[in-house]
C-alpha positions as a printed NumPy array, in Angstrom:
array([[187.711,  14.421, 180.696],
       [186.509,  15.181, 177.141],
       [187.413,  12.793, 174.362],
       [188.673,  14.633, 171.301],
       [190.343,  13.33 , 168.178],
       [192.106,  16.653, 167.699],
       [192.387,  19.655, 169.934],
       [192.495,  23.122, 168.467],
       [195.784,  23.807, 166.683],
       [198.258,  25.242, 169.106],
       [199.694,  28.031, 167.02 ],
       [199.456,  28.999, 163.387],
       [201.919,  31.53 , 162.023],
       [202.471,  32.425, 158.415],
       [205.753,  30.838, 157.373],
       [207.679,  33.569, 155.572],
       [210.203,  32.904, 152.857],
       [213.683,  32.158, 154.123],
       [216.59 ,  34.084, 152.657],
       [219.734,  31.974, 152.957],
       [223.009,  33.702, 153.711],
       [224.785,  30.836, 151.937],
       [224.109,  28.571, 148.98 ],
       [221.691,  25.858, 150.101],
       [222.651,  22.375, 148.976],
       [220.022,  20.039, 147.675],
       [219.292,  17.38 , 150.297],
       [218.381,  13.849, 149.265],
       [216.926,  10.961, 151.204],
       [220.449,   9.612, 151.697],
       [221.571,  12.735, 153.55 ],
       [221.436,  12.745, 157.351],
       [220.569,  15.763, 159.463],
       [221.567,  18.433, 160.32 ],
       [221.274,  20.313, 157.025],
       [219.697,  23.458, 155.586],
       [215.913,  23.322, 155.727],
       [214.633,  21.745, 152.554],
       [212.208,  23.79 , 150.405],
       [209.597,  21.015, 150.578],
       [209.239,  21.51 , 154.337],
       [209.946,  25.221, 154.712],
       [206.394,  26.563, 154.053],
       [204.987,  24.466, 156.896],
       [207.448,  25.649, 159.54 ],
       [206.919,  28.673, 161.748],
       [209.416,  31.443, 161.117],
       [210.447,  31.325, 164.781],
       [211.736,  27.8  , 164.326],
       [213.285,  28.61 , 160.934],
       [215.279,  31.456, 162.48 ],
       [216.313,  29.274, 165.415],
       [217.454,  26.478, 163.128],
       [219.367,  28.742, 160.776],
       [221.239,  30.4  , 163.626],
       [222.3  ,  27.145, 165.242],
       [222.246,  24.211, 162.812],
       [221.89 ,  25.093, 159.143],
       [225.578,  25.821, 158.607],
       [226.68 ,  22.454, 160.015],
       [227.627,  20.21 , 157.082],
       [225.525,  17.063, 156.696],
       [227.355,  14.028, 157.995],
       [226.763,  10.374, 158.665],
       [225.518,   9.699, 162.224],
       [228.148,   8.32 , 164.616],
       [226.682,   6.761, 167.747],
       [229.428,   7.775, 170.178],
       [229.4  ,  11.367, 168.949],
       [225.622,  11.598, 169.095],
       [225.591,  10.272, 172.646],
       [227.99 ,  12.985, 173.787],
       [225.751,  15.799, 172.602],
       [222.254,  14.326, 172.56 ],
       [220.993,  15.608, 175.903],
       [222.566,  19.062, 175.518],
       [222.139,  19.841, 171.83 ],
       [219.104,  22.071, 172.476],
       [220.363,  23.576, 175.741],
       [220.373,  27.056, 174.188],
       [216.631,  26.736, 173.497],
       [215.485,  25.192, 176.772],
       [213.591,  27.459, 179.131],
       [214.25 ,  27.703, 182.865],
       [212.666,  24.985, 184.949],
       [211.346,  25.21 , 188.512],
       [213.241,  23.847, 191.475],
       [211.961,  20.639, 193.042],
       [212.152,  19.905, 196.756],
       [214.564,  17.037, 196.085],
       [216.339,  15.324, 193.223],
       [218.268,  12.132, 193.866],
       [219.291,   8.888, 192.174],
       [218.653,   5.291, 193.228],
       [219.394,   1.937, 191.629],
       [216.834,  -0.658, 190.578],
       [217.03 ,  -4.141, 189.154],
       [216.984,  -4.36 , 185.373],
       [215.288,  -6.988, 183.232],
       [216.271, -10.461, 184.399],
       [216.991, -11.726, 180.889],
       [220.126,  -9.554, 180.998],
       [220.764,  -9.039, 184.729],
       [222.101,  -5.742, 185.927],
       [221.177,  -2.453, 187.537],
       [219.638,   0.689, 186.096],
       [219.588,   4.171, 187.553],
       [216.436,   6.061, 188.482],
       [216.289,   9.795, 189.128],
       [213.559,  10.8  , 191.539],
       [212.063,  14.303, 191.602],
       [210.042,  15.272, 194.687],
       [207.643,  18.26 , 194.628],
       [207.547,  20.997, 197.211],
       [204.72 ,  21.231, 199.696],
       [202.891,  18.813, 201.931],
       [202.139,  15.45 , 200.352],
       [198.68 ,  13.897, 200.493],
       [198.153,  11.6  , 203.468],
       [198.495,   8.569, 201.177],
       [201.713,   9.845, 199.585],
       [202.483,  11.631, 196.332],
       [201.047,  10.35 , 193.071],
       [203.865,   9.124, 190.829],
       [204.739,   9.69 , 187.189],
       [207.284,   7.476, 185.397],
       [209.216,   8.942, 182.47 ],
       [211.043,   7.106, 179.698],
       [213.335,   9.381, 177.706],
       [213.594,   9.522, 173.933],
       [216.598,   8.804, 171.76 ],
       [215.802,   5.97 , 169.371],
       [216.655,   3.328, 171.993],
       [220.347,   4.102, 171.451],
       [220.66 ,   7.643, 172.826],
       [219.591,   9.58 , 175.898],
       [220.114,   9.593, 179.635],
       [218.765,  11.169, 182.811],
       [219.529,  14.668, 181.499],
       [217.544,  14.314, 178.278],
       [214.155,  15.427, 179.623],
       [215.18 ,  16.769, 183.031],
       [213.954,  20.305, 182.356],
       [210.508,  19.018, 181.32 ],
       [210.279,  16.672, 184.302],
       [210.938,  19.47 , 186.789],
       [207.866,  21.2  , 185.392],
       [205.835,  18.004, 185.677],
       [206.974,  17.432, 189.253],
       [206.213,  20.93 , 190.51 ],
       [203.187,  21.866, 188.4  ],
       [201.4  ,  18.514, 188.569],
       [202.435,  17.875, 192.21 ],
       [203.733,  14.374, 191.589],
       [206.879,  12.446, 192.32 ],
       [208.592,  11.848, 188.992],
       [210.78 ,   8.803, 188.389],
       [212.979,   9.075, 185.322],
       [214.278,   5.697, 184.124],
       [217.758,   5.328, 182.637],
       [217.001,   2.145, 180.75 ],
       [219.78 ,   0.291, 178.947],
       [220.513,   1.189, 175.337],
       [221.037,  -0.573, 172.037],
       [223.247,  -1.954, 170.583],
       [225.038,  -2.875, 173.83 ],
       [221.841,  -4.647, 174.91 ],
       [219.445,  -6.084, 172.337],
       [216.124,  -4.508, 171.523],
       [213.666,  -4.553, 173.346],
       [215.678,  -4.574, 176.59 ],
       [214.677,  -0.939, 177.169],
       [210.979,  -1.833, 177.226],
       [211.452,  -4.64 , 179.713],
       [213.777,  -2.524, 181.888],
       [211.045,   0.104, 182.136],
       [208.409,  -2.513, 182.862],
       [210.53 ,  -3.798, 185.747],
       [210.489,  -0.305, 187.243],
       [206.735,  -0.013, 186.754],
       [206.227,  -3.337, 188.551],
       [208.534,  -2.178, 191.34 ],
       [206.575,   1.045, 191.848],
       [203.255,  -0.774, 191.797],
       [204.186,  -3.833, 193.795],
       [206.809,  -2.915, 196.381],
       [205.434,  -1.293, 199.573],
       [208.996,  -0.916, 200.793],
       [209.953,   1.129, 197.717],
       [206.839,   3.293, 197.753],
       [207.011,   4.052, 201.48 ],
       [210.711,   4.894, 201.242],
       [210.025,   7.459, 198.526],
       [206.653,   8.753, 199.745],
       [204.692,   7.391, 196.78 ],
       [201.045,   6.409, 196.465],
       [201.233,   3.306, 194.269],
       [197.492,   3.51 , 193.606],
       [198.029,   6.603, 191.471],
       [200.519,   5.977, 188.649],
       [200.984,   7.699, 185.298],
       [203.626,   7.215, 182.613],
       [205.051,   9.283, 179.8  ],
       [207.82 ,   9.806, 177.288],
       [208.901,  11.38 , 174.041],
       [209.615,   9.631, 170.729],
       [211.1  ,   6.204, 171.549],
       [210.109,   6.87 , 175.161],
       [206.536,   7.374, 173.998],
       [206.753,   4.031, 172.221],
       [207.842,   2.455, 175.498],
       [205.016,   3.947, 177.532],
       [202.359,   3.014, 174.961],
       [203.598,  -0.576, 174.929],
       [203.7  ,  -0.601, 178.733],
       [200.018,   0.241, 178.683],
       [199.435,  -3.219, 177.202],
       [201.863,  -4.964, 179.554],
       [200.387,  -3.248, 182.615],
       [196.859,  -4.259, 181.636],
       [197.89 ,  -7.878, 181.053],
       [200.051,  -8.202, 184.171],
       [198.703, -10.322, 187.03 ],
       [197.567,  -8.375, 188.959],
       [196.903,  -5.637, 186.423],
       [198.59 ,  -2.275, 186.987],
       [196.087,   0.569, 186.559],
       [197.537,   3.65 , 184.852],
       [195.78 ,   6.973, 185.187],
       [197.283,   8.632, 182.102],
       [199.846,   7.985, 179.392],
       [201.666,  10.936, 177.857],
       [202.965,  10.092, 174.374],
       [204.898,  12.947, 172.743],
       [205.702,  12.501, 169.031],
       [205.695,   8.692, 169.361],
       [207.435,   6.272, 167.019],
       [205.272,   3.192, 166.53 ],
       [206.06 ,   1.462, 163.232],
       [209.317,   0.07 , 161.839],
       [211.086,   1.314, 158.712],
       [213.845,  -1.294, 158.52 ],
       [212.02 ,  -3.272, 155.841],
       [211.272,  -0.238, 153.67 ],
       [213.569,   1.031, 150.908],
       [211.73 ,   4.281, 150.308],
       [209.58 ,   6.572, 152.495],
       [206.803,   6.352, 149.898],
       [206.457,   2.672, 150.778],
       [205.256,   3.621, 154.262],
       [201.571,   3.366, 155.12 ],
       [201.789,   6.861, 156.612],
       [201.798,   9.875, 154.289],
       [203.858,  12.034, 156.654],
       [206.786,   9.654, 156.225],
       [207.257,  10.804, 152.619],
       [205.887,  14.336, 153.088],
       [208.402,  14.975, 155.855],
       [211.201,  12.707, 154.598],
       [213.497,  15.758, 154.478],
       [212.302,  17.464, 157.667],
       [214.859,  19.169, 159.912],
       [216.003,  17.517, 163.187],
       [214.533,  14.125, 162.194],
       [214.325,  12.827, 158.658],
       [213.792,   9.536, 156.84 ],
       [217.419,   8.488, 156.792],
       [217.812,   9.118, 160.523],
       [214.751,   6.974, 161.23 ],
       [216.229,   4.208, 159.073],
       [219.494,   4.532, 160.969],
       [217.743,   4.059, 164.318],
       [215.759,   1.044, 163.094],
       [218.881,  -0.532, 161.605],
       [220.601,   0.03 , 164.947],
       [217.846,  -2.039, 166.572],
       [218.477,  -4.863, 164.134],
       [222.233,  -4.679, 164.679],
       [221.693,  -5.21 , 168.411],
       [220.366,  -8.722, 167.79 ],
       [222.277, -11.978, 167.478],
       [222.94 , -13.571, 164.098],
       [219.911, -14.918, 162.25 ],
       [219.224, -18.611, 162.704],
       [220.874, -18.885, 166.115],
       [219.016, -20.014, 169.265],
       [219.859, -16.653, 170.839],
       [218.222, -14.795, 167.936],
       [215.154, -17.027, 168.196],
       [214.811, -16.085, 171.866],
       [215.277, -12.41 , 171.04 ],
       [212.58 , -12.534, 168.374],
       [210.216, -14.093, 170.917],
       [211.069, -11.291, 173.318],
       [210.357,  -8.686, 170.641],
       [206.978, -10.211, 169.777],
       [204.74 ,  -7.408, 168.463],
       [206.921,  -4.64 , 169.958],
       [208.643,  -4.085, 166.604],
       [205.409,  -2.533, 165.32 ],
       [202.821,  -1.365, 167.843],
       [200.096,  -1.62 , 165.208],
       [200.326,  -5.409, 165.45 ],
       [199.411,  -5.662, 169.153],
       [196.742,  -8.314, 169.799],
       [194.328,  -6.196, 171.845],
       [193.844,  -2.435, 172.297],
       [190.948,  -2.461, 174.731],
       [190.9  ,  -1.237, 178.332],
       [194.288,   0.444, 178.387],
       [195.279,   3.618, 180.244],
       [192.608,   5.843, 181.822],
       [193.595,   8.631, 179.392],
       [196.115,   8.639, 176.564],
       [197.417,  11.993, 175.347],
       [199.155,  11.843, 171.967],
       [200.995,  15.   , 170.936],
       [202.265,  15.154, 167.352],
       [204.174,  17.732, 165.292],
       [203.099,  18.782, 161.822],
       [206.63 ,  18.617, 160.372],
       [207.517,  15.213, 161.808],
       [207.767,  12.047, 159.673],
       [206.165,  10.259, 162.651],
       [203.095,  12.534, 162.72 ],
       [200.587,  10.311, 160.957],
       [201.473,   7.071, 162.725],
       [201.104,   8.761, 166.115],
       [197.676,  10.064, 165.179],
       [196.661,   6.742, 163.614],
       [197.572,   4.924, 166.8  ],
       [195.571,   7.399, 168.865],
       [192.544,   6.821, 166.614],
       [193.036,   3.07 , 166.943],
       [192.81 ,   3.446, 170.715],
       [189.674,   5.555, 170.306],
       [188.081,   2.879, 168.136],
       [188.709,   0.425, 170.975],
       [186.83 ,   2.56 , 173.523],
       [189.828,   4.203, 175.191],
       [189.79 ,   7.823, 176.308],
       [192.193,   9.651, 174.01 ],
       [193.204,  13.21 , 173.233],
       [195.216,  13.773, 170.06 ],
       [196.744,  17.179, 169.54 ],
       [198.818,  18.299, 166.58 ],
       [201.273,  21.15 , 167.175],
       [201.606,  23.244, 164.032],
       [204.733,  24.774, 162.576],
       [207.263,  22.589, 164.394],
       [209.27 ,  19.41 , 163.825],
       [210.405,  16.508, 165.973],
       [211.58 ,  17.109, 168.802],
       [210.208,  20.594, 169.364],
       [209.408,  19.926, 173.046],
       [213.003,  20.686, 174.067],
       [212.881,  24.282, 172.787],
       [210.465,  25.91 , 175.214],
       [212.545,  29.06 , 175.709],
       [211.912,  29.962, 172.076],
       [208.926,  28.017, 170.747],
       [205.453,  28.687, 172.182],
       [204.462,  25.239, 170.946],
       [207.015,  23.595, 173.224],
       [205.869,  25.614, 176.197],
       [202.254,  24.691, 175.583],
       [203.107,  21.012, 175.138],
       [204.703,  21.026, 178.589],
       [201.691,  22.855, 180.022],
       [199.35 ,  20.332, 178.403],
       [201.278,  17.423, 179.89 ],
       [201.286,  18.931, 183.37 ],
       [197.565,  19.661, 183.187],
       [196.554,  16.169, 182.045],
       [198.809,  14.49 , 184.608],
       [197.478,  16.632, 187.434],
       [193.859,  16.108, 186.387],
       [194.394,  12.36 , 186.179],
       [195.827,  12.173, 189.686],
       [193.815,  14.84 , 191.482],
       [190.65 ,  15.231, 189.424],
       [189.441,  18.413, 187.758],
       [191.598,  21.216, 189.188],
       [190.089,  24.057, 187.178],
       [187.631,  25.126, 189.874]])
């Protein structure tokens, strides 16, 4: 597998001037999305996305995010732009134990590929959906996971981890780690679902990508260690904005350059990080002290103690018009500097979360193809011949 800091740009189209059919309002850093595309971002967006956004979102008045409302629409808001997905041999749900700190059950959705499995069982890919730790469910990335299951010939396990603020951050990370330990360490579970526990990969988008990158550390440090063949990190969030008053205070230039980007902007990122803080107990209490110990370095992945000997391959996919672009690429370079095998690929002309729009955006389609290819290569070796 070649190690590249950046792959060739996916697609470069000349962004044409947008003619509004209404009077665009000036958007400030205190305005949440959705909104008309801001002039500062418009030249960097492909016209295909501009047209898509204007038809479906630009006329919606900006409004303050409401968690319950966002949850109702989060997994379906891009349904009109999602391409058809292949049919798996089976799709079914099972329960698993959640993190013991807050006992309970979480739901797993299992996708089984068609065809005859290897004699040792199917390789397995665990997915952790995006949604800022407070949104998302088993429908969020279902259309992408059906592609992964069928095109990479792996069993896919999608994890419905518990959300903030009902459970404190970082419950989601530990919930997902419990599932990873179950897959790796339970012969009963793996035999029941036809899985080869010696061949595990993980992936996710946005907050889900944060989870899988952190799990790379936890899997390495677990006794016994859990080898991971590949980590797929799509448009990952890695730093924390809750202590920043202005995007220009960020260490990452894209945070201010794309502060007014469509679909995800600075104020929405602040909202998600503040939601994490609101999930915690009051400062100075013993419960808060325990929660801070649980969080450890998870609040900011750039403060992890050791980046060596992580996943076999880490694929980091970023979007040019995403405030999170530069931190994702910086983290990938940090892994490279610590002798990990990493591919970083920037998808031009699109914002966060473009991956859900594969019926319309070639970038989204190629991202899915890239993921399937790297997962299949990691589990089966070079399949190009």
